[in-house]
Coordinates of C-alpha atoms and ligand atoms in Angstrom, one line a residue:
Chain A
M128 CA -39.5 27.0 -29.8
S129 CA -40.2 30.6 -30.9
K130 CA -40.0 33.8 -28.9
H131 CA -40.6 37.4 -29.8
Y132 CA -38.8 40.5 -28.5
Q133 CA -39.2 44.1 -29.4
V134 CA -35.4 44.5 -29.4
L135 CA -33.1 41.5 -29.9
I136 CA -29.4 41.9 -29.5
V137 CA -26.9 39.5 -30.9
G138 CA -23.8 39.4 -28.7
G139 CA -23.3 40.3 -25.0
G140 CA -19.9 42.0 -25.5
T141 CA -19.1 45.7 -25.0
A142 CA -21.6 46.9 -27.6
G143 CA -24.5 44.5 -26.9
I144 CA -24.5 45.1 -23.1
T145 CA -24.1 48.9 -23.5
V146 CA -27.0 49.2 -26.0
A147 CA -29.3 47.0 -23.8
A148 CA -28.4 49.0 -20.6
Q149 CA -28.9 52.4 -22.4
L150 CA -32.3 51.3 -23.7
L151 CA -33.4 50.2 -20.2
H152 CA -32.0 53.4 -18.7
Y153 CA -34.0 55.4 -21.3
S154 CA -37.4 53.7 -20.4
K155 CA -38.8 51.1 -18.2
H156 CA -41.0 50.2 -21.0
F157 CA -38.2 48.0 -22.4
K158 CA -38.2 45.7 -19.4
H159 CA -38.3 42.2 -20.6
K160 CA -38.9 43.4 -24.2
I161 CA -35.2 43.2 -24.8
A162 CA -33.2 40.0 -25.1
I163 CA -29.4 39.4 -25.5
I164 CA -28.4 36.2 -27.3
E165 CA -24.9 35.4 -26.0
P166 CA -23.5 31.9 -25.6
A167 CA -20.4 32.8 -23.5
E168 CA -20.4 32.4 -19.7
E169 CA -17.9 35.3 -19.3
H170 CA -17.6 38.9 -20.3
Y171 CA -14.1 40.5 -20.7
Y172 CA -12.7 44.0 -20.4
Q173 CA -10.2 43.4 -23.2
P174 CA -8.4 46.8 -23.2
L175 CA -6.6 45.8 -20.0
W176 CA -5.0 42.7 -21.5
T177 CA -2.2 45.0 -22.8
L178 CA -1.4 45.9 -19.2
V179 CA -1.7 42.3 -18.1
G180 CA 0.9 41.4 -20.7
A181 CA 3.1 44.1 -19.3
G182 CA 2.8 42.7 -15.8
V183 CA 0.9 45.6 -14.2
S184 CA -2.7 44.4 -14.2
N185 CA -4.2 41.2 -12.9
I186 CA -5.9 39.1 -15.6
E187 CA -8.7 38.1 -13.1
T188 CA -9.8 41.7 -13.0
T189 CA -10.6 41.7 -16.7
K190 CA -13.2 39.0 -16.4
R191 CA -16.7 39.0 -15.0
S192 CA -19.6 36.5 -15.3
M193 CA -22.0 37.2 -18.1
E194 CA -24.8 37.0 -15.7
S195 CA -23.4 39.8 -13.6
V196 CA -23.3 42.2 -16.6
I197 CA -26.6 41.5 -18.3
P198 CA -28.7 44.5 -17.3
E199 CA -31.7 44.0 -15.1
G200 CA -34.8 43.9 -17.3
A201 CA -33.0 42.3 -20.3
D202 CA -33.5 38.6 -20.9
W203 CA -30.4 36.5 -21.5
I204 CA -30.7 33.8 -24.1
Q205 CA -27.6 31.7 -23.7
E206 CA -27.5 30.3 -27.3
E207 CA -25.3 30.8 -30.4
V208 CA -26.8 32.6 -33.4
V209 CA -26.1 30.7 -36.6
S210 CA -28.2 32.5 -39.2
F211 CA -30.4 35.5 -40.0
D212 CA -33.7 35.7 -41.8
P213 CA -34.1 39.5 -42.1
T214 CA -37.2 39.3 -44.4
N215 CA -39.2 37.5 -41.7
N216 CA -37.5 39.2 -38.7
N217 CA -36.0 36.0 -37.4
V218 CA -32.7 34.7 -36.1
Y219 CA -31.8 31.0 -35.7
T220 CA -29.6 29.5 -33.1
K221 CA -27.4 26.5 -33.0
E222 CA -29.6 25.0 -30.3
G223 CA -32.4 24.8 -32.9
N224 CA -34.5 27.7 -31.8
H225 CA -35.6 30.8 -33.6
I226 CA -36.3 34.2 -32.1
Q227 CA -38.4 36.9 -33.7
Y228 CA -37.8 40.6 -33.3
D229 CA -39.2 44.1 -34.2
Y230 CA -35.6 45.5 -34.1
L231 CA -32.4 43.7 -34.3
V232 CA -29.0 44.9 -33.1
V233 CA -26.0 43.0 -34.3
A234 CA -23.0 43.3 -31.9
A235 CA -21.1 40.0 -32.3
G236 CA -17.6 41.4 -32.4
I237 CA -14.7 40.2 -34.6
D238 CA -13.3 36.7 -35.1
I239 CA -9.6 35.9 -34.4
N240 CA -8.1 33.7 -37.0
W241 CA -5.0 32.1 -35.3
R242 CA -4.9 29.4 -38.0
A243 CA -4.2 32.0 -40.7
I244 CA -0.6 31.9 -39.6
K245 CA 1.1 28.6 -40.3
G246 CA 2.4 26.9 -37.2
L247 CA 1.0 29.6 -34.8
P248 CA -1.7 27.6 -33.0
E249 CA 0.8 24.8 -32.2
T250 CA 3.4 27.1 -30.6
L251 CA 1.3 29.9 -29.1
G252 CA 1.9 30.0 -25.3
K253 CA 5.3 28.5 -25.5
N254 CA 8.7 28.9 -27.2
G255 CA 8.5 32.7 -26.5
V256 CA 5.5 33.1 -28.8
C257 CA 2.8 35.1 -27.0
S258 CA -0.2 37.3 -27.7
N259 CA -2.3 39.7 -25.7
Y260 CA -5.2 39.0 -28.0
A261 CA -6.7 36.2 -25.8
Y262 CA -7.6 36.0 -22.2
E263 CA -5.7 32.7 -21.9
H264 CA -2.5 34.0 -23.4
A265 CA -2.0 37.5 -22.0
T266 CA -0.3 36.4 -18.8
Y267 CA 2.3 34.4 -20.9
T268 CA 3.3 37.7 -22.6
W269 CA 4.5 39.0 -19.2
E270 CA 6.3 35.7 -18.5
V271 CA 8.2 36.1 -21.8
I272 CA 9.1 39.8 -21.2
R273 CA 10.1 39.2 -17.6
N274 CA 12.5 36.4 -18.6
F275 CA 13.9 38.0 -21.7
T276 CA 17.7 38.2 -21.7
S277 CA 18.9 38.8 -25.3
G278 CA 18.1 38.5 -29.0
N279 CA 15.3 39.7 -31.2
A280 CA 12.0 40.8 -29.6
I281 CA 9.5 40.9 -32.5
F282 CA 6.1 42.5 -32.5
T283 CA 3.6 42.1 -35.3
H284 CA 0.6 43.9 -36.8
P285 CA -1.4 41.7 -39.4
N286 CA -2.7 42.5 -42.8
S287 CA -6.4 42.6 -41.7
P288 CA -8.7 44.9 -39.7
V289 CA -7.9 44.5 -36.0
K290 CA -9.6 45.5 -32.8
C291 CA -7.6 48.3 -31.2
G292 CA -5.1 49.2 -33.9
G293 CA -2.8 50.6 -31.2
A294 CA -2.5 47.4 -29.1
P295 CA 0.1 45.7 -31.3
Q296 CA 2.6 48.5 -30.6
K297 CA 1.6 49.4 -27.0
I298 CA 3.0 46.1 -25.7
M299 CA 6.2 46.7 -27.7
Y300 CA 6.8 50.1 -25.9
L301 CA 6.1 48.5 -22.5
A302 CA 8.4 45.5 -23.3
E303 CA 11.2 47.9 -24.4
E304 CA 11.0 49.8 -21.1
S305 CA 10.9 46.6 -19.1
F306 CA 14.1 45.5 -20.9
Q307 CA 15.7 48.8 -19.9
K308 CA 14.6 48.3 -16.3
T309 CA 16.0 44.8 -16.1
G310 CA 19.3 45.9 -17.7
V311 CA 19.0 43.8 -20.9
R312 CA 18.1 46.5 -23.4
D313 CA 21.6 46.6 -24.9
Q314 CA 21.3 42.9 -25.7
A315 CA 17.9 43.3 -27.3
N316 CA 16.8 44.2 -30.8
V317 CA 13.2 45.4 -30.8
L318 CA 11.6 44.9 -34.2
F319 CA 8.1 45.9 -35.4
Y320 CA 6.7 44.1 -38.4
S321 CA 3.5 45.8 -39.6
A322 CA 1.3 45.5 -42.6
N323 CA 0.5 49.2 -42.4
P324 CA 2.5 51.8 -44.3
A325 CA 3.2 53.9 -41.2
I326 CA 3.2 53.7 -37.4
F327 CA -0.3 55.4 -37.1
D328 CA -2.6 56.8 -39.7
V329 CA -3.6 60.1 -37.9
Q330 CA -0.8 62.5 -38.8
K331 CA -0.7 64.3 -35.4
Y332 CA -0.1 61.0 -33.5
R333 CA 2.1 59.5 -36.2
N334 CA 4.5 62.4 -35.7
A335 CA 4.5 61.8 -31.9
L336 CA 4.9 58.0 -32.2
E337 CA 7.7 58.3 -34.8
K338 CA 9.7 60.2 -32.1
V339 CA 8.9 57.4 -29.6
I340 CA 10.2 54.8 -32.0
D341 CA 13.4 56.8 -32.6
R342 CA 14.0 57.4 -28.9
K343 CA 13.4 53.7 -28.1
Q344 CA 15.6 52.6 -31.1
I345 CA 12.9 50.3 -32.4
Q346 CA 13.3 49.1 -35.9
P347 CA 10.1 49.3 -37.9
H348 CA 9.5 47.1 -41.0
F349 CA 6.3 48.4 -42.6
R350 CA 4.2 46.6 -45.3
H351 CA 5.3 43.2 -44.0
H352 CA 3.2 40.6 -42.4
L353 CA 3.8 37.4 -40.5
I354 CA 2.9 34.2 -42.5
E355 CA 4.6 31.4 -40.5
V356 CA 6.0 30.6 -37.1
R357 CA 8.4 27.7 -36.5
G358 CA 8.2 27.6 -32.7
E359 CA 10.9 25.0 -32.0
E360 CA 13.4 26.7 -34.2
K361 CA 12.3 30.1 -32.9
V362 CA 12.0 31.5 -36.4
A363 CA 9.3 33.8 -37.9
V364 CA 8.6 34.1 -41.6
F365 CA 7.5 37.5 -43.0
E366 CA 6.2 38.4 -46.4
S367 CA 6.6 41.8 -48.0
L368 CA 3.2 43.1 -49.2
E369 CA 4.9 45.0 -51.9
T370 CA 7.2 42.5 -53.5
G371 CA 5.9 39.2 -52.1
E372 CA 9.5 38.5 -51.0
Q373 CA 9.8 36.3 -47.8
Q374 CA 12.2 36.9 -45.0
T375 CA 13.1 34.6 -42.1
V376 CA 13.9 36.2 -38.8
S377 CA 15.0 34.4 -35.6
F378 CA 13.5 35.5 -32.3
S379 CA 13.7 35.2 -28.6
M380 CA 10.3 36.7 -28.1
L381 CA 7.5 37.0 -30.6
H382 CA 4.3 38.9 -29.8
V383 CA 1.7 38.1 -32.4
T384 CA -1.3 40.2 -33.2
P385 CA -3.3 37.6 -35.2
P386 CA -5.3 38.2 -38.4
M387 CA -9.0 39.0 -37.7
Q388 CA -12.1 38.7 -39.8
A389 CA -15.9 39.1 -39.7
P390 CA -17.7 36.3 -37.8
S391 CA -18.6 33.6 -40.3
F392 CA -22.3 33.4 -39.4
I393 CA -22.5 37.1 -40.4
K394 CA -20.2 36.8 -43.4
D395 CA -22.5 34.1 -44.9
S396 CA -25.7 36.0 -44.2
P397 CA -27.9 38.5 -46.1
I398 CA -27.0 41.3 -43.7
A399 CA -23.3 41.3 -44.7
D400 CA -21.4 43.5 -47.1
D401 CA -18.9 42.1 -49.6
G402 CA -16.2 42.0 -46.9
G403 CA -18.4 40.0 -44.6
W404 CA -19.2 42.9 -42.1
V405 CA -22.7 44.0 -41.1
N406 CA -23.6 46.6 -43.8
V407 CA -24.6 49.7 -42.0
H408 CA -25.0 53.4 -42.8
P409 CA -21.9 55.1 -41.5
Y410 CA -23.8 57.9 -39.8
T411 CA -27.1 56.3 -38.6
L412 CA -25.8 52.8 -38.0
Q413 CA -29.0 51.5 -39.6
H414 CA -28.6 48.6 -42.0
T415 CA -28.5 49.8 -45.6
Q416 CA -31.2 47.3 -46.7
Y417 CA -33.2 46.3 -43.6
A418 CA -34.5 49.3 -41.7
N419 CA -35.2 47.5 -38.5
I420 CA -31.6 46.2 -38.2
F421 CA -28.7 48.1 -36.6
G422 CA -25.0 47.1 -36.5
I423 CA -22.5 48.3 -33.9
G424 CA -19.0 47.6 -32.8
D425 CA -16.3 45.4 -34.2
C426 CA -18.6 43.4 -36.5
S427 CA -19.9 46.4 -38.4
N428 CA -18.4 47.8 -41.6
L429 CA -18.0 51.3 -40.1
P430 CA -14.8 52.8 -41.6
T431 CA -13.2 53.6 -38.3
S432 CA -10.9 52.0 -35.8
K433 CA -12.5 49.1 -34.0
T434 CA -12.4 50.0 -30.3
G435 CA -14.5 50.0 -27.2
A436 CA -14.2 53.8 -27.1
A437 CA -15.8 54.0 -30.5
I438 CA -18.7 51.9 -29.2
R439 CA -19.2 54.4 -26.4
K440 CA -20.1 56.9 -29.0
Q441 CA -22.0 54.5 -31.3
A442 CA -24.3 53.1 -28.7
P443 CA -26.3 56.3 -28.0
V444 CA -26.8 56.7 -31.8
V445 CA -28.2 53.1 -32.1
V446 CA -30.4 53.6 -29.1
Q447 CA -31.7 57.0 -30.2
N448 CA -32.4 55.8 -33.7
I449 CA -34.2 52.7 -32.5
I450 CA -36.4 54.9 -30.3
S451 CA -37.1 57.3 -33.2
S452 CA -38.0 54.3 -35.4
I453 CA -40.4 53.0 -32.7
K454 CA -42.0 56.5 -32.5
E455 CA -42.1 56.6 -36.3
K456 CA -39.9 59.7 -36.4
P457 CA -37.0 60.3 -38.8
L458 CA -33.6 59.0 -37.5
A459 CA -31.9 62.1 -36.0
A460 CA -28.9 60.7 -34.2
T461 CA -25.6 60.5 -36.1
Y462 CA -22.2 59.0 -35.5
D463 CA -19.1 60.9 -36.7
G464 CA -16.7 58.0 -36.7
Y465 CA -15.1 58.9 -33.4
S466 CA -12.6 56.4 -32.1
S467 CA -9.9 56.6 -29.6
C468 CA -6.8 54.7 -28.8
P469 CA -4.9 55.2 -25.5
L470 CA -1.4 54.6 -26.9
V471 CA 0.6 53.4 -23.9
T472 CA 4.2 54.4 -24.7
G473 CA 5.8 53.2 -21.4
Y474 CA 5.0 52.3 -17.8
N475 CA 4.1 55.8 -16.9
S476 CA 3.3 57.5 -20.2
L477 CA 0.4 57.6 -22.6
I478 CA -0.7 59.4 -25.8
L479 CA -4.4 59.6 -25.9
A480 CA -5.3 59.5 -29.6
E481 CA -8.9 60.5 -30.4
F482 CA -10.1 61.1 -34.0
D483 CA -13.0 60.9 -36.4
Y484 CA -13.9 59.5 -39.9
N485 CA -11.7 62.1 -41.5
K486 CA -8.7 61.2 -39.3
N487 CA -8.9 64.6 -37.7
P488 CA -8.0 64.7 -34.0
Q489 CA -11.1 65.0 -31.8
E490 CA -9.5 65.5 -28.4
S491 CA -11.6 65.7 -25.3
M492 CA -8.9 66.8 -22.8
P493 CA -8.0 70.5 -22.4
F494 CA -4.4 69.9 -23.4
N495 CA -2.3 68.5 -26.3
Q496 CA -2.9 64.8 -26.2
A497 CA 0.0 64.0 -28.5
V498 CA 2.3 64.6 -25.6
E499 CA 3.1 61.5 -23.5
R500 CA 1.6 61.9 -20.1
K501 CA 1.6 60.0 -16.8
S502 CA -1.9 61.3 -15.9
M503 CA -3.3 59.7 -19.0
Y504 CA -1.5 56.4 -18.2
L505 CA -3.1 56.3 -14.7
F506 CA -6.4 57.3 -16.3
K507 CA -6.2 54.2 -18.6
K508 CA -4.9 51.8 -15.9
D509 CA -7.1 52.8 -13.0
F510 CA -10.1 54.9 -14.1
L511 CA -11.1 53.4 -17.4
P512 CA -11.8 49.9 -16.1
I513 CA -14.2 51.3 -13.4
M514 CA -15.8 53.6 -15.9
Y515 CA -16.4 50.5 -18.1
W516 CA -17.9 48.2 -15.5
D517 CA -19.9 50.7 -13.5
G518 CA -20.6 53.4 -16.1
M519 CA -20.6 52.1 -19.7
L520 CA -22.1 48.7 -19.0
K521 CA -24.8 50.3 -16.8
G522 CA -25.9 52.5 -19.7
I523 CA -25.0 55.8 -18.1
M524 CA -21.6 56.7 -19.7
Chain B
M119 CA -82.3 71.1 -63.5
P120 CA -78.6 70.5 -63.2
H121 CA -78.6 72.0 -59.7
T122 CA -81.2 69.5 -58.5
A123 CA -79.3 66.7 -60.2
I124 CA -76.2 67.5 -58.3
H125 CA -78.3 67.5 -55.0
S126 CA -79.8 64.1 -55.7
D127 CA -76.3 62.7 -56.6
D128 CA -75.1 64.1 -53.3
N129 CA -77.9 62.4 -51.4
K130 CA -77.1 59.1 -53.2
D131 CA -73.5 59.4 -52.1
L132 CA -74.6 60.2 -48.5
L133 CA -76.9 57.2 -48.4
H134 CA -74.2 55.0 -49.8
E135 CA -71.8 56.3 -47.1
L136 CA -74.4 55.7 -44.4
K137 CA -74.7 52.1 -45.5
Q138 CA -71.0 51.5 -44.9
P139 CA -70.7 49.2 -41.9
E140 CA -67.9 51.3 -40.2
I141 CA -69.9 54.5 -40.6
H142 CA -73.0 52.7 -39.3
Q143 CA -71.0 51.5 -36.3
A144 CA -69.5 54.9 -35.6
L145 CA -73.0 56.6 -35.7
T146 CA -74.4 54.0 -33.4
G147 CA -71.6 54.6 -31.0
I148 CA -72.2 58.4 -31.1
I149 CA -76.0 57.9 -30.5
H150 CA -75.2 55.7 -27.5
R151 CA -72.9 58.3 -26.1
L152 CA -75.3 61.3 -26.7
P153 CA -76.3 61.7 -23.0
E154 CA -72.6 61.8 -22.0
I155 CA -71.8 64.3 -24.8
E156 CA -74.8 66.4 -23.6
R157 CA -73.5 66.4 -20.0
T158 CA -70.1 67.5 -21.2
L159 CA -71.5 70.3 -23.3
Q160 CA -73.6 71.4 -20.3
S161 CA -70.7 71.6 -18.0
L162 CA -68.6 73.5 -20.6
E163 CA -71.4 76.0 -20.9
Q164 CA -71.6 76.3 -17.2
M165 CA -67.9 77.0 -17.0
T166 CA -68.1 79.7 -19.7
Q167 CA -71.0 81.3 -18.0
F168 CA -69.2 81.2 -14.6
S169 CA -66.1 82.9 -16.1
M170 CA -68.3 85.6 -17.7
H171 CA -69.9 86.2 -14.3
V172 CA -66.6 86.4 -12.6
T173 CA -65.1 88.9 -15.0
K174 CA -68.3 91.0 -14.8
D175 CA -68.3 91.0 -11.0
Q176 CA -66.2 94.0 -10.2
T177 CA -65.9 93.2 -6.5
T178 CA -64.5 89.7 -7.1
M179 CA -62.1 90.9 -9.8
K180 CA -60.8 93.7 -7.5
A181 CA -60.2 91.2 -4.7
L182 CA -58.4 88.9 -7.1
E183 CA -56.3 91.7 -8.3
E184 CA -55.4 92.7 -4.8
R185 CA -54.5 89.1 -4.0
L186 CA -52.2 88.9 -7.0
Q187 CA -50.5 92.2 -6.0
L188 CA -50.0 90.9 -2.5
S189 CA -48.7 87.6 -3.7
R190 CA -45.0 87.4 -4.6
V191 CA -45.9 86.5 -8.2
D192 CA -45.2 89.7 -10.0
E193 CA -44.3 90.5 -13.6
E194 CA -40.7 89.7 -12.9
S195 CA -41.6 86.3 -11.5
L196 CA -43.7 85.5 -14.6
E197 CA -40.9 86.6 -16.9
A198 CA -38.5 84.4 -14.9
L199 CA -40.9 81.5 -15.2
I200 CA -41.1 82.0 -18.9
A201 CA -37.3 82.2 -19.1
L202 CA -37.1 79.1 -17.0
L203 CA -39.4 77.2 -19.2
A204 CA -37.2 78.2 -22.2
K205 CA -34.2 76.8 -20.3
L206 CA -35.9 73.5 -19.3
P207 CA -34.2 71.4 -22.0
T208 CA -30.8 72.5 -20.8
I209 CA -31.7 72.1 -17.2
L210 CA -33.1 68.6 -18.0
E211 CA -29.8 67.8 -19.7
M212 CA -27.9 68.9 -16.6
V213 CA -30.2 67.0 -14.2
E214 CA -29.7 63.9 -16.4
Q215 CA -25.9 64.4 -16.2
I216 CA -26.1 64.8 -12.4
E217 CA -28.3 61.7 -12.2
K218 CA -25.8 59.7 -14.3
I219 CA -22.9 60.8 -12.1
A220 CA -24.9 59.9 -9.0
L221 CA -25.8 56.5 -10.5
F222 CA -22.2 55.9 -11.5
I223 CA -21.0 56.6 -7.9
K224 CA -23.7 54.3 -6.6
H225 CA -22.7 51.5 -9.0
V226 CA -19.0 51.9 -8.0
V227 CA -19.7 51.9 -4.3
H228 CA -21.8 48.7 -4.6
D229 CA -19.2 47.0 -6.9
E230 CA -16.8 45.2 -4.6
Q231 CA -14.3 44.4 -7.3
S232 CA -14.2 48.1 -8.4
M233 CA -13.8 49.2 -4.8
E234 CA -10.9 46.8 -4.3
Q235 CA -9.4 48.1 -7.5
I236 CA -9.6 51.7 -6.3
K237 CA -7.9 50.8 -3.0
T238 CA -5.0 49.1 -4.9
S239 CA -4.7 52.1 -7.3
I240 CA -4.7 54.7 -4.5
A241 CA -1.9 52.8 -2.7
E242 CA 0.1 52.9 -6.0
L243 CA -0.3 56.7 -6.5
P244 CA 3.1 58.5 -6.2
F245 CA 2.0 60.9 -3.5
V246 CA 0.6 58.2 -1.4
Q247 CA 3.8 56.3 -1.8
Q248 CA 5.8 59.3 -0.9
Q249 CA 3.6 59.7 2.2
K250 CA 4.3 56.1 3.0
E251 CA 8.1 56.7 2.6
V252 CA 7.9 59.6 5.1
K253 CA 5.8 57.5 7.5
D254 CA 8.3 54.6 7.2
F255 CA 11.2 57.0 7.8
F256 CA 9.6 58.4 11.0
E257 CA 8.8 55.0 12.3
A258 CA 12.4 53.9 11.7
V259 CA 13.6 57.0 13.6
Q260 CA 11.2 56.4 16.4
T261 CA 12.5 52.8 16.8
R262 CA 16.2 53.9 16.6
H263 CA 15.7 56.7 19.1
K264 CA 14.5 54.2 21.7
S265 CA 17.6 52.0 21.2
I266 CA 20.2 54.8 21.5
E267 CA 21.7 54.7 25.0
Q268 CA 24.8 56.8 24.3
H269 CA 25.1 60.1 26.1
I270 CA 24.9 63.1 23.6
S271 CA 27.8 65.4 24.3
I272 CA 29.1 68.6 22.6
F273 CA 31.6 66.4 20.8
T274 CA 28.8 64.3 19.4
I275 CA 27.2 67.5 18.1
I276 CA 30.4 68.6 16.4
K277 CA 30.6 65.2 14.8
W278 CA 27.1 65.7 13.5
M279 CA 28.1 68.9 11.9
K280 CA 30.4 67.1 9.6
E281 CA 27.6 64.9 8.3
P282 CA 26.8 65.8 4.6
H283 CA 23.0 65.9 5.4
V284 CA 23.5 68.3 8.3
Q285 CA 25.9 70.4 6.2
K286 CA 23.3 70.6 3.5
Y287 CA 20.6 71.8 5.9
L288 CA 23.0 74.2 7.6
K289 CA 23.7 75.7 4.2
Y290 CA 20.0 76.2 3.6
M291 CA 19.8 77.9 6.9
Q292 CA 22.7 80.1 6.1
A293 CA 21.2 81.0 2.7
T294 CA 17.8 81.8 4.4
L295 CA 19.4 84.1 6.9
D296 CA 21.3 85.8 4.1
V297 CA 18.1 86.4 2.1
L298 CA 16.3 87.6 5.1
K299 CA 19.1 90.0 5.9
A300 CA 19.2 91.3 2.3
K301 CA 15.4 91.9 2.5
K302 CA 15.7 94.1 5.5
Ligands
FAD187 C1 -5.5 43.4 -26.5 C2 -6.6 44.3 -26.7 C3 -6.5 45.7 -26.4 C4 -7.5 46.6 -26.6 N1 -7.3 47.9 -26.2 C5 -8.3 48.7 -26.3 C6 -8.2 50.1 -25.8 O1 -7.2 50.4 -25.2 N2 -9.2 50.9 -26.0 C7 -10.4 50.5 -26.6 O2 -11.3 51.3 -26.7 N3 -10.5 49.3 -27.1 C8 -9.5 48.4 -27.0 N4 -9.7 47.1 -27.4 C9 -10.8 46.8 -28.3 C10 -12.2 46.5 -27.6 O3 -12.0 45.6 -26.6 C11 -13.2 46.0 -28.6 O4 -13.2 46.9 -29.7 C12 -14.6 45.9 -28.0 O5 -14.6 45.0 -27.0 C13 -15.5 45.4 -29.1 O6 -16.8 45.2 -28.6 P1 -17.9 44.3 -29.4 O7 -19.1 44.3 -28.5 O8 -18.0 44.8 -30.8 O9 -17.3 42.9 -29.4 P2 -16.9 41.9 -28.1 O10 -16.8 42.7 -26.9 O11 -15.8 41.1 -28.6 O12 -18.2 41.1 -28.0 C14 -18.8 40.2 -28.9 C15 -19.7 39.3 -28.2 O13 -20.4 38.6 -29.2 C16 -20.5 37.2 -28.8 N5 -20.8 36.4 -30.0 C17 -19.9 36.0 -31.0 N6 -20.5 35.1 -31.8 C18 -21.8 35.0 -31.4 C19 -22.9 34.3 -31.9 N7 -22.8 33.5 -33.0 N8 -24.1 34.4 -31.3 C20 -24.2 35.2 -30.2 N9 -23.2 35.9 -29.7 C21 -22.0 35.8 -30.3 C22 -19.2 36.9 -28.2 O14 -19.3 35.8 -27.3 C23 -18.9 38.2 -27.5 O15 -19.4 38.2 -26.1 C24 -8.7 46.1 -27.2 C25 -8.9 44.8 -27.5 C26 -7.8 43.9 -27.3 C27 -8.0 42.4 -27.6

């Protein structure tokens, strides 16, 4: 069976839904001329998983049915894309169908590779091994933190691009504060093993976070990544990225940020760059080879931090540039690499990092955002989810 | 003569062009629409003639001028209109923002899950909690007051005065009186 749409969107996550909603908000003309191909039944607000892991948000509030978020006027094709034929403007699905398009938006997110760490899939969700990087596991993180009494509490950051570069450390700051509250902090060693060379790569926020680490007496181990977990023994194996030397560390709690990669159906397609990501122009988000294809969000090769906040700034650029293409006008909208990371540093404090391609701070609040603030914490916990469901996904924010 | 040669060449080209099917088709179309075109030209001519008559007719022009003077549209209004036109893109942007805010509020209000979330969040806000503490305190006092049967004597009041809380407030009162005295 073959269908044709003016705009076809692959992926009904943050980016796909936002683009569809913004196009429909722009003009009624797009009604039923847009389709979203998305196999999943549910849509998730992933940024809240950090606070679920910290015991302050309910996991149920992070999930809504896909049907409820597909914008009115967009058709939902509940199938899984397996390949692209950009020369003939076609995408093929696992269900054996192909769909034709005038314009294609690729928004399929990032793949999590639990298997890249030996022993991890077998022990995740038990033996004190947890991760906020999946809906099914985030609640176990809180169970581990809540029941922690003594020993090493280890937090990891992998040697790969990740979605939300701040999430691996946010949960660590929250856990540390929780240990203080329950009176077990003195019996705990909080260790951060990160493949990165520093705590954050924007200097202004790095300075602020280094102070947080000092204050909380967290021991950082940079340029190290997790390669194996022996759950029963409660032992984690790390490798130095500089010397290749391996180090075995025991743990009572291990929070894993898993390695991530470009989705394989994109990696093996003609629209990918050498790293497997959708190859787009960093400013216009148009594909470097196929003018009627645009890439957005975690699956694109944009050299910036992969976050929902970045997508909020990318979506209007994709939308405007598709409209310009339809009107046969030059692409005028540009993206400056804006990304943001609300770095939760405790139960009532947050540093709102906002920056661009040049790693220059690009702050939107009228105060110094490198200072830890309670107002910003409440903003993340209470306001951002509402802004997401009722503003961003409706195409108006 | 070279001149004539060019002309005959031109004619040949013209004939060739006329033989082209699309030109032929276009010409047929124009011929079919000639009555309509004529009517349009006639009404255009009538309108031009009418305008000419009006501008020549001094009485009508004077009346029009007077009307304009009486109306509230003056030079200032026209200038304002032009200025407004220039600002239209900014105004449009603002209206769009307002529309977005209004839509956002509408979506929130209709979103049961978000409304539930707002209620929970508000209950957790520090000042709401403080208010709740105050409310709880007064409720507790209210209940206690009803259960006190003991007679309050001067000795009970003297006993109160030894209470650290009472002492604290009495000190505040003393300090206030001192400051007021000093101000006089
Ligand atoms: C723990 C955690 C904390 C985070 N914290 C923050 C934060 O504080 N702030 C912030 O801005 N961001 C944060 N993020 C990141 C943010 O959630 C992501 O960057 C964002 O959701 C990416 O959107 P996306 O549309 O690119 O991908 P996704 O939202 O992941 O959506 C991709 C969609 O594509 C679909 N798909 C996949 N394969 C196919 C296929 N073959 N065919 C069709 N469809 C397919 C998937 O089913 C999915 O629905 C966090 C993420 C996590 C996990």
